[in-house]
Amino acid sequence: MKASPVWHPFTQHGLNEPIPLIARSEGVWLHGADGRSWIDAISSWWVTTHGHSHPRIMAAIAEQAGRMDQLIFAGWTHEPAETLARELTAIMPPALTRVFFSDSGSTAVEVALKMALGYWLHRGEPRQGIVVLEHSYHGDTIGTMSVGERGVYNRAYEPLLFDVTTVPFPHAGAEQATYDALEAACRAGAAAFIVEPLLLGAGGMLVYPPAVLAALAAICARHGVLFIADEVMTAWGRTGTLLACEQAGVVPDLLCLSKGLTGGAVPLAVTMASEAIYAAHLSTDRSRMFFHSSSYTANPIACAAACANLAIWREEPVRERIATLAARQAERLAALPGVHNPRLCGTVAAAELPSDQSGYLAQLAPRFNAAAREAGVLLRALGNTVYVMPPYCITEDELDQVYAVIAGFA
Ligand SMILES: *Cc1c(COP(=O)(O)O)cnc(C)c1O
């Protein structure tokens, strides 16, 4: 057979690591074309919430696919988008009155940044500065890399990245340094502060408490600096609640959602905005419209999948499943010997494996990932950080299999 022409993301093909061919998925299980199966312990990179191929979501996709494929969304609309937008405004914080569709987490963040700058320009008070939290991740496009942590993964593109003000991560006991830096940046006239609420994912599964998130939002509010919550990973129950912001009583000015928006079945994203941000763009002057569109904005099939996800949230015991998983994760993490800095945030558990190297390229990660793969579990270490972020339907036995892999390495 000829070598595959596929160029995979975040994959060094020169290492010739095996790339399993998956034919079918159901619940937590990935079934390979060769008859082997794997437990997906990272929800296929944090997207799968209820479980793979959830029958209601797959049925909604099939039904919509029988009716309409794709529709231009500039000046035209369709029922799945209208329904989804209405339902989102009903369950998300009431102050977020407007729903702008796109197709990935990165795009949702780009849109939020553009809306923030548009807001200030149209108010006649142009502000441009973006404030970010150390170790953040917001995507891999040029704009989202600019507001994220700099490192080996974006060194080549550094000349294209725009300048931002970075405030230190609020390590326990050192929060004041974060508050002071944010206060100074706000005083200097920042346009917006963008943050991953409670849990920084790709930066190493770093957690900080709701009270700190509330304090950060309060500083921004005092200075009128827009607060952008990137809940692309943290929403849809990951941190224990529908939104992470909820735990801090924080209502952002802009909210980015993607990953679990369709239950993880198909790509879709939204940026939800406050009425003030929408109103700043509202005019009879066409030069003030919001200049952004992706070809597949609000794809009807993806919107139908998201509506099915919302129906599952309404009609199935999703919150109970999340609470159960969170409790099981806590038990197993506490019983895990030999790891450092164990931490939890809702359904997510993380810890450092002992290693004499650190950083994203630590040698431990590929060895750990390979051992997990051999043991029938999909896990993907971030440097020395291992984490378990499974679909909510994982059983006790399946979770035990996942932790057995980690215990073998700790
Ligand atoms: C995954 C992620 C993104 C990027 O989403 P994509 O759909 O991969 O573009 C942005 N922000 C956070 C917090 C993420 O975890």
Tab-separated table of C-alpha atoms and ligand atoms in Angstrom:
chain	number	residue	atom	x	y	z
A	1	MET	CA	0.000	0.000	0.000
A	2	LYS	CA	1.237	3.505	-0.789
A	3	ALA	CA	2.099	5.711	2.175
A	4	SER	CA	-0.763	7.941	3.281
A	5	PRO	CA	-0.656	11.501	1.913
A	6	VAL	CA	-2.364	12.789	5.066
A	7	TRP	CA	-0.390	15.398	7.039
A	8	HIS	CA	-1.680	15.150	10.621
A	9	PRO	CA	-1.913	18.043	13.105
A	10	PHE	CA	0.589	18.230	15.992
A	11	THR	CA	2.241	15.062	14.639
A	12	GLN	CA	5.934	14.561	13.840
A	13	HIS	CA	5.715	12.152	10.929
A	14	GLY	CA	9.488	11.661	11.027
A	15	LEU	CA	9.111	9.607	14.207
A	16	ASN	CA	6.965	7.066	12.363
A	17	GLU	CA	4.635	6.544	15.291
A	18	PRO	CA	1.676	4.300	14.453
A	19	ILE	CA	-1.533	6.108	13.490
A	20	PRO	CA	-4.532	3.865	14.247
A	21	LEU	CA	-7.301	3.767	11.638
A	22	ILE	CA	-10.644	4.163	13.409
A	23	ALA	CA	-13.773	2.908	11.706
A	24	ARG	CA	-16.540	3.406	14.256
A	25	SER	CA	-17.175	5.089	17.580
A	26	GLU	CA	-19.766	4.659	20.289
A	27	GLY	CA	-19.900	6.041	23.841
A	28	VAL	CA	-16.312	6.133	25.151
A	29	TRP	CA	-15.160	3.568	22.585
A	30	LEU	CA	-13.166	3.991	19.387
A	31	HIS	CA	-13.259	0.856	17.245
A	32	GLY	CA	-10.326	0.300	14.909
A	33	ALA	CA	-10.495	-1.066	11.383
A	34	ASP	CA	-8.215	-3.913	12.575
A	35	GLY	CA	-10.659	-5.046	15.274
A	36	ARG	CA	-8.861	-3.370	18.204
A	37	SER	CA	-10.700	-0.876	20.434
A	38	TRP	CA	-9.658	2.070	22.556
A	39	ILE	CA	-11.245	4.009	25.427
A	40	ASP	CA	-11.234	7.676	24.432
A	41	ALA	CA	-10.066	9.182	27.748
A	42	ILE	CA	-9.554	12.685	26.310
A	43	SER	CA	-12.889	13.012	24.492
A	44	SER	CA	-11.141	13.219	21.099
A	45	TRP	CA	-9.329	16.382	22.152
A	46	TRP	CA	-11.973	17.717	24.522
A	47	VAL	CA	-14.959	17.826	22.189
A	48	THR	CA	-17.057	14.734	22.990
A	49	THR	CA	-19.292	15.393	25.988
A	50	HIS	CA	-22.160	12.848	26.190
A	51	GLY	CA	-20.260	10.113	24.314
A	52	HIS	CA	-19.360	9.353	20.704
A	53	SER	CA	-22.112	8.961	18.117
A	54	HIS	CA	-24.912	9.856	20.541
A	55	PRO	CA	-28.039	8.477	18.811
A	56	ARG	CA	-30.082	11.690	19.192
A	57	ILE	CA	-27.333	13.869	17.739
A	58	MET	CA	-26.652	11.454	14.884
A	59	ALA	CA	-30.393	11.255	14.140
A	60	ALA	CA	-30.707	15.060	14.106
A	61	ILE	CA	-27.788	15.263	11.667
A	62	ALA	CA	-29.349	12.623	9.396
A	63	GLU	CA	-32.741	14.317	9.486
A	64	GLN	CA	-31.369	17.773	8.681
A	65	ALA	CA	-29.139	16.291	5.970
A	66	GLY	CA	-32.289	15.024	4.292
A	67	ARG	CA	-33.702	18.544	4.144
A	68	MET	CA	-31.045	21.166	3.488
A	69	ASP	CA	-27.245	21.225	3.211
A	70	GLN	CA	-25.713	24.687	3.383
A	71	LEU	CA	-27.088	28.220	3.100
A	72	ILE	CA	-25.422	31.597	2.752
A	73	PHE	CA	-25.924	33.245	6.150
A	74	ALA	CA	-25.327	36.885	5.183
A	75	GLY	CA	-28.854	38.202	4.826
A	76	TRP	CA	-30.507	34.732	4.786
A	77	THR	CA	-31.507	32.431	7.616
A	78	HIS	CA	-32.869	28.984	8.458
A	79	GLU	CA	-34.795	27.311	11.234
A	80	PRO	CA	-31.957	25.315	12.888
A	81	ALA	CA	-29.912	28.518	13.409
A	82	GLU	CA	-32.932	30.499	14.639
A	83	THR	CA	-33.925	27.748	17.069
A	84	LEU	CA	-30.385	27.264	18.315
A	85	ALA	CA	-29.814	30.995	18.853
A	86	ARG	CA	-33.095	31.306	20.778
A	87	GLU	CA	-32.276	28.290	22.915
A	88	LEU	CA	-28.725	29.476	23.612
A	89	THR	CA	-29.905	32.896	24.760
A	90	ALA	CA	-32.385	31.099	27.037
A	91	ILE	CA	-29.760	28.996	28.871
A	92	MET	CA	-26.711	31.283	28.762
A	93	PRO	CA	-26.452	34.454	30.929
A	94	PRO	CA	-29.351	36.784	29.976
A	95	ALA	CA	-26.972	39.707	29.348
A	96	LEU	CA	-25.578	37.814	26.336
A	97	THR	CA	-28.351	38.704	23.929
A	98	ARG	CA	-26.636	38.153	20.571
A	99	VAL	CA	-25.326	35.002	18.880
A	100	PHE	CA	-22.745	35.129	16.081
A	101	PHE	CA	-22.002	31.806	14.390
A	102	SER	CA	-18.698	30.446	13.103
A	103	ASP	CA	-17.087	27.058	12.782
A	104	SER	CA	-14.226	26.547	15.238
A	105	GLY	CA	-13.013	27.640	18.629
A	106	SER	CA	-10.217	29.679	17.076
A	107	THR	CA	-12.679	31.515	14.873
A	108	ALA	CA	-15.000	32.182	17.810
A	109	VAL	CA	-12.043	33.830	19.585
A	110	GLU	CA	-10.983	35.817	16.493
A	111	VAL	CA	-14.574	37.054	16.212
A	112	ALA	CA	-14.614	38.086	19.881
A	113	LEU	CA	-11.369	40.055	19.460
A	114	LYS	CA	-12.714	41.789	16.341
A	115	MET	CA	-16.013	42.596	18.067
A	116	ALA	CA	-14.126	44.077	21.021
A	117	LEU	CA	-12.075	46.398	18.817
A	118	GLY	CA	-15.148	47.269	16.732
A	119	TYR	CA	-17.013	48.170	19.897
A	120	TRP	CA	-14.369	50.684	20.947
A	121	LEU	CA	-13.896	52.153	17.473
A	122	HIS	CA	-17.632	52.676	16.909
A	123	ARG	CA	-17.959	54.298	20.322
A	124	GLY	CA	-15.424	56.869	19.128
A	125	GLU	CA	-12.913	55.773	21.740
A	126	PRO	CA	-10.506	53.554	19.821
A	127	ARG	CA	-8.763	51.118	22.151
A	128	GLN	CA	-6.618	48.280	20.848
A	129	GLY	CA	-4.736	46.630	23.703
A	130	ILE	CA	-5.563	43.035	24.536
A	131	VAL	CA	-4.659	41.658	27.950
A	132	VAL	CA	-4.049	37.932	28.330
A	133	LEU	CA	-3.253	35.479	31.094
A	134	GLU	CA	0.120	33.732	31.153
A	135	HIS	CA	0.012	30.079	29.893
A	136	SER	CA	-3.237	30.672	27.973
A	137	TYR	CA	-4.287	28.868	24.819
A	138	HIS	CA	-6.930	30.284	22.493
A	139	GLY	CA	-6.228	28.530	19.175
A	140	ASP	CA	-3.682	28.140	16.393
A	141	THR	CA	-4.575	30.938	13.959
A	142	ILE	CA	-2.359	34.027	13.856
A	143	GLY	CA	-4.680	36.114	16.029
A	144	THR	CA	-5.342	33.410	18.581
A	145	MET	CA	-1.643	32.506	18.779
A	146	SER	CA	-0.996	36.190	19.456
A	147	VAL	CA	-3.196	36.106	22.553
A	148	GLY	CA	-1.826	32.730	23.675
A	149	GLU	CA	1.358	31.520	25.311
A	150	ARG	CA	4.469	31.828	23.141
A	151	GLY	CA	6.670	28.759	22.812
A	152	VAL	CA	8.153	26.134	20.523
A	153	TYR	CA	4.755	25.637	18.842
A	154	ASN	CA	4.598	29.196	17.497
A	155	ARG	CA	8.244	30.287	17.343
A	156	ALA	CA	8.356	30.227	13.524
A	157	TYR	CA	5.375	32.584	13.296
A	158	GLU	CA	6.481	35.001	16.009
A	159	PRO	CA	7.122	37.834	13.494
A	160	LEU	CA	3.426	37.770	12.535
A	161	LEU	CA	2.030	37.817	16.069
A	162	PHE	CA	0.720	41.076	17.526
A	163	ASP	CA	1.770	42.446	20.903
A	164	VAL	CA	-0.380	41.838	23.949
A	165	THR	CA	-0.018	42.557	27.662
A	166	THR	CA	0.443	39.335	29.630
A	167	VAL	CA	-0.484	39.163	33.298
A	168	PRO	CA	1.001	36.394	35.466
A	169	PHE	CA	-0.979	33.209	36.098
A	170	PRO	CA	-2.667	33.544	39.544
A	171	HIS	CA	-0.720	30.878	41.430
A	172	ALA	CA	-2.139	30.188	44.891
A	173	GLY	CA	-0.764	32.791	47.282
A	174	ALA	CA	0.477	35.060	44.464
A	175	GLU	CA	-2.883	36.284	43.136
A	176	GLN	CA	-2.164	39.898	44.063
A	177	ALA	CA	0.553	40.111	41.397
A	178	THR	CA	-2.048	39.086	38.797
A	179	TYR	CA	-4.579	41.620	40.083
A	180	ASP	CA	-1.991	44.419	40.130
A	181	ALA	CA	-0.829	43.676	36.585
A	182	LEU	CA	-4.402	43.524	35.297
A	183	GLU	CA	-5.280	46.752	37.123
A	184	ALA	CA	-2.266	48.488	35.518
A	185	ALA	CA	-3.167	47.201	32.049
A	186	CYS	CA	-6.777	48.348	32.494
A	187	ARG	CA	-5.640	51.797	33.628
A	188	ALA	CA	-3.458	52.016	30.534
A	189	GLY	CA	-6.652	51.758	28.447
A	190	ALA	CA	-6.900	48.130	27.380
A	191	ALA	CA	-9.722	47.157	25.027
A	192	ALA	CA	-10.331	43.663	26.405
A	193	PHE	CA	-9.091	40.908	28.680
A	194	ILE	CA	-9.385	37.354	27.367
A	195	VAL	CA	-9.307	34.396	29.706
A	196	GLU	CA	-10.009	30.663	29.969
A	197	PRO	CA	-12.232	30.527	33.067
A	198	LEU	CA	-11.046	28.258	35.947
A	199	LEU	CA	-9.050	25.828	33.802
A	200	LEU	CA	-6.256	26.567	31.328
A	201	GLY	CA	-6.303	23.569	29.000
A	202	ALA	CA	-3.433	23.401	26.531
A	203	GLY	CA	-1.246	25.469	28.889
A	204	GLY	CA	-1.009	22.372	31.096
A	205	MET	CA	-4.412	21.885	32.778
A	206	LEU	CA	-3.743	24.689	35.260
A	207	VAL	CA	-6.596	25.491	37.628
A	208	TYR	CA	-7.487	28.553	39.669
A	209	PRO	CA	-10.498	29.122	41.924
A	210	PRO	CA	-13.788	30.885	41.107
A	211	ALA	CA	-13.024	33.714	43.578
A	212	VAL	CA	-9.954	34.649	41.518
A	213	LEU	CA	-11.990	34.628	38.307
A	214	ALA	CA	-14.566	36.876	40.001
A	215	ALA	CA	-11.821	39.275	41.130
A	216	LEU	CA	-10.363	39.461	37.601
A	217	ALA	CA	-13.794	40.192	36.114
A	218	ALA	CA	-14.435	42.857	38.754
A	219	ILE	CA	-11.208	44.683	37.868
A	220	CYS	CA	-12.194	44.731	34.185
A	221	ALA	CA	-15.720	45.906	35.023
A	222	ARG	CA	-14.370	48.772	37.134
A	223	HIS	CA	-12.421	50.062	34.132
A	224	GLY	CA	-14.996	49.242	31.460
A	225	VAL	CA	-12.529	46.813	29.879
A	226	LEU	CA	-14.397	44.100	27.954
A	227	PHE	CA	-14.187	40.640	29.531
A	228	ILE	CA	-13.909	37.823	26.985
A	229	ALA	CA	-14.541	34.331	28.361
A	230	ASP	CA	-13.018	31.664	26.130
A	231	GLU	CA	-15.171	28.729	27.250
A	232	VAL	CA	-14.385	26.694	24.128
A	233	MET	CA	-13.101	23.890	26.369
A	234	THR	CA	-14.574	24.717	29.794
A	235	ALA	CA	-18.262	24.989	28.816
A	236	TRP	CA	-20.848	22.222	28.504
A	237	GLY	CA	-20.191	20.753	31.915
A	238	ARG	CA	-16.439	20.156	31.729
A	239	THR	CA	-15.746	22.130	34.902
A	240	GLY	CA	-18.832	20.760	36.665
A	241	THR	CA	-21.312	23.440	35.564
A	242	LEU	CA	-22.763	24.408	32.186
A	243	LEU	CA	-20.312	27.336	32.070
A	244	ALA	CA	-17.213	27.721	34.240
A	245	CYS	CA	-18.056	31.437	34.667
A	246	GLU	CA	-21.232	30.427	36.484
A	247	GLN	CA	-19.210	29.206	39.485
A	248	ALA	CA	-17.777	32.698	39.925
A	249	GLY	CA	-21.033	34.540	39.239
A	250	VAL	CA	-19.245	36.170	36.303
A	251	VAL	CA	-21.113	37.340	33.207
A	252	PRO	CA	-18.670	38.056	30.389
A	253	ASP	CA	-19.200	40.693	27.688
A	254	LEU	CA	-18.200	38.145	25.058
A	255	LEU	CA	-18.441	34.359	25.360
A	256	CYS	CA	-16.759	31.886	22.986
A	257	LEU	CA	-18.278	28.402	22.667
A	258	SER	CA	-17.386	25.511	20.385
A	259	LYS	CA	-16.076	21.968	21.150
A	260	GLY	CA	-19.060	20.562	23.142
A	261	LEU	CA	-21.621	22.818	21.420
A	262	THR	CA	-22.660	19.946	19.131
A	263	GLY	CA	-21.835	17.330	21.754
A	264	GLY	CA	-18.588	16.982	19.819
A	265	ALA	CA	-20.198	15.521	16.698
A	266	VAL	CA	-19.580	18.200	14.041
A	267	PRO	CA	-17.772	21.550	13.947
A	268	LEU	CA	-19.668	24.646	15.043
A	269	ALA	CA	-18.907	27.684	17.176
A	270	VAL	CA	-20.634	30.767	18.490
A	271	THR	CA	-19.494	34.052	19.936
A	272	MET	CA	-22.196	35.431	22.211
A	273	ALA	CA	-22.152	39.184	22.785
A	274	SER	CA	-23.776	41.703	25.098
A	275	GLU	CA	-26.374	44.075	23.703
A	276	ALA	CA	-23.916	46.988	24.127
A	277	ILE	CA	-21.412	45.339	21.771
A	278	TYR	CA	-24.128	44.576	19.215
A	279	ALA	CA	-25.537	48.098	19.559
A	280	ALA	CA	-22.125	49.652	18.877
A	281	HIS	CA	-22.213	48.024	15.428
A	282	LEU	CA	-25.894	48.842	14.807
A	283	SER	CA	-26.404	51.765	12.461
A	284	THR	CA	-27.774	52.750	9.071
A	285	ASP	CA	-24.109	53.224	8.135
A	286	ARG	CA	-22.932	50.108	6.263
A	287	SER	CA	-19.302	50.810	7.228
A	288	ARG	CA	-20.214	49.868	10.823
A	289	MET	CA	-21.518	46.369	10.140
A	290	PHE	CA	-19.520	43.488	11.613
A	291	PHE	CA	-17.120	42.500	8.853
A	292	HIS	CA	-16.682	38.789	9.407
A	293	SER	CA	-17.960	35.607	7.802
A	294	SER	CA	-16.833	32.019	7.293
A	295	SER	CA	-18.230	30.183	4.275
A	296	TYR	CA	-19.928	27.659	6.535
A	297	THR	CA	-21.275	30.131	9.110
A	298	ALA	CA	-24.218	28.477	10.927
A	299	ASN	CA	-24.211	25.375	8.719
A	300	PRO	CA	-27.755	23.957	9.105
A	301	ILE	CA	-26.590	20.388	9.762
A	302	ALA	CA	-24.210	21.545	12.493
A	303	CYS	CA	-26.930	23.745	14.019
A	304	ALA	CA	-29.311	20.765	14.068
A	305	ALA	CA	-26.636	18.759	15.921
A	306	ALA	CA	-26.279	21.582	18.468
A	307	CYS	CA	-30.074	21.719	18.957
A	308	ALA	CA	-29.983	17.980	19.688
A	309	ASN	CA	-27.202	18.610	22.207
A	310	LEU	CA	-29.369	21.200	23.957
A	311	ALA	CA	-32.305	18.762	23.989
A	312	ILE	CA	-30.046	16.176	25.648
A	313	TRP	CA	-29.110	18.777	28.281
A	314	ARG	CA	-32.815	19.485	28.869
A	315	GLU	CA	-34.112	15.923	28.855
A	316	GLU	CA	-31.340	13.593	30.032
A	317	PRO	CA	-29.709	13.594	33.499
A	318	VAL	CA	-26.566	15.302	32.160
A	319	ARG	CA	-25.850	17.257	35.345
A	320	GLU	CA	-26.070	14.064	37.433
A	321	ARG	CA	-23.678	12.278	35.061
A	322	ILE	CA	-21.241	15.167	35.370
A	323	ALA	CA	-21.433	15.165	39.176
A	324	THR	CA	-20.901	11.388	39.234
A	325	LEU	CA	-17.899	11.582	36.913
A	326	ALA	CA	-16.412	14.456	38.936
A	327	ALA	CA	-16.702	12.413	42.141
A	328	ARG	CA	-15.165	9.311	40.521
A	329	GLN	CA	-12.303	11.356	39.107
A	330	ALA	CA	-11.618	12.807	42.573
A	331	GLU	CA	-11.510	9.323	44.154
A	332	ARG	CA	-9.174	7.889	41.557
A	333	LEU	CA	-6.853	10.874	41.455
A	334	ALA	CA	-6.531	10.770	45.250
A	335	ALA	CA	-5.605	7.068	45.050
A	336	LEU	CA	-2.969	7.586	42.334
A	337	PRO	CA	0.521	7.098	43.772
A	338	GLY	CA	3.686	8.834	42.638
A	339	VAL	CA	2.278	11.834	40.770
A	340	HIS	CA	2.918	15.492	41.564
A	341	ASN	CA	0.493	18.376	41.936
A	342	PRO	CA	-2.747	16.404	41.435
A	343	ARG	CA	-5.603	18.746	40.561
A	344	LEU	CA	-9.270	18.606	39.653
A	345	CYS	CA	-11.704	20.873	37.926
A	346	GLY	CA	-15.136	19.321	37.566
A	347	THR	CA	-14.853	16.315	35.239
A	348	VAL	CA	-11.156	16.962	34.510
A	349	ALA	CA	-8.314	15.408	36.506
A	350	ALA	CA	-4.629	16.222	35.940
A	351	ALA	CA	-1.224	15.646	37.513
A	352	GLU	CA	2.479	15.652	36.647
A	353	LEU	CA	4.320	12.383	36.086
A	354	PRO	CA	7.757	12.121	37.621
A	355	SER	CA	10.361	13.048	34.987
A	356	ASP	CA	13.734	14.763	34.783
A	357	GLN	CA	12.605	16.805	31.783
A	358	SER	CA	9.921	19.428	31.465
A	359	GLY	CA	8.172	21.386	28.727
A	360	TYR	CA	6.009	20.450	25.769
A	361	LEU	CA	8.754	18.361	24.133
A	362	ALA	CA	9.534	16.279	27.230
A	363	GLN	CA	10.441	12.747	26.096
A	364	LEU	CA	7.975	11.218	28.491
A	365	ALA	CA	4.903	12.249	26.500
A	366	PRO	CA	5.453	10.088	23.399
A	367	ARG	CA	6.414	7.072	25.542
A	368	PHE	CA	3.371	7.565	27.749
A	369	ASN	CA	1.031	8.034	24.780
A	370	ALA	CA	2.389	4.881	23.125
A	371	ALA	CA	2.031	2.818	26.302
A	372	ALA	CA	-1.560	3.992	26.693
A	373	ARG	CA	-2.292	3.183	23.058
A	374	GLU	CA	-0.878	-0.330	23.530
A	375	ALA	CA	-3.073	-0.741	26.617
A	376	GLY	CA	-6.221	0.223	24.709
A	377	VAL	CA	-6.594	3.771	26.001
A	378	LEU	CA	-6.364	7.083	24.148
A	379	LEU	CA	-4.449	9.480	26.394
A	380	ARG	CA	-2.205	12.335	25.281
A	381	ALA	CA	0.214	13.868	27.768
A	382	LEU	CA	0.967	17.593	27.644
A	383	GLY	CA	4.702	17.505	28.392
A	384	ASN	CA	4.823	15.764	31.771
A	385	THR	CA	1.213	16.592	32.500
A	386	VAL	CA	-1.236	13.739	32.190
A	387	TYR	CA	-4.937	14.388	32.351
A	388	VAL	CA	-8.165	12.447	32.095
A	389	MET	CA	-11.082	14.215	30.385
A	390	PRO	CA	-13.475	11.475	29.276
A	391	PRO	CA	-17.004	11.600	27.847
A	392	TYR	CA	-19.556	11.812	30.667
A	393	CYS	CA	-20.868	8.282	29.979
A	394	ILE	CA	-17.641	6.520	31.051
A	395	THR	CA	-18.279	3.668	33.513
A	396	GLU	CA	-16.364	2.856	36.724
A	397	ASP	CA	-14.622	-0.101	35.053
A	398	GLU	CA	-13.602	1.937	32.022
A	399	LEU	CA	-12.250	4.706	34.247
A	400	ASP	CA	-10.284	2.101	36.215
A	401	GLN	CA	-8.654	0.942	32.964
A	402	VAL	CA	-7.616	4.528	32.232
A	403	TYR	CA	-6.091	5.050	35.687
A	404	ALA	CA	-4.278	1.711	35.512
A	405	VAL	CA	-2.330	3.077	32.537
A	406	ILE	CA	-1.317	6.198	34.461
A	407	ALA	CA	-0.447	4.240	37.619
A	408	GLY	CA	1.880	2.109	35.485
A	409	PHE	CA	3.882	5.218	34.643
A	410	ALA	CA	3.805	7.106	37.959
B	1	LIG	C1	-9.486	24.090	21.588
B	1	LIG	C2	-9.497	25.485	22.074
B	1	LIG	C3	-9.573	26.571	21.186
B	1	LIG	C4	-9.503	26.396	19.695
B	1	LIG	O1	-10.594	25.693	19.197
B	1	LIG	P1	-10.475	25.026	17.740
B	1	LIG	O2	-11.840	24.519	17.468
B	1	LIG	O3	-9.441	23.943	17.858
B	1	LIG	O4	-10.054	26.104	16.798
B	1	LIG	C5	-9.679	27.832	21.717
B	1	LIG	N1	-9.697	28.039	23.041
B	1	LIG	C6	-9.623	27.038	23.931
B	1	LIG	C7	-9.669	27.333	25.376
B	1	LIG	C8	-9.493	25.730	23.473
B	1	LIG	O5	-9.373	24.719	24.354
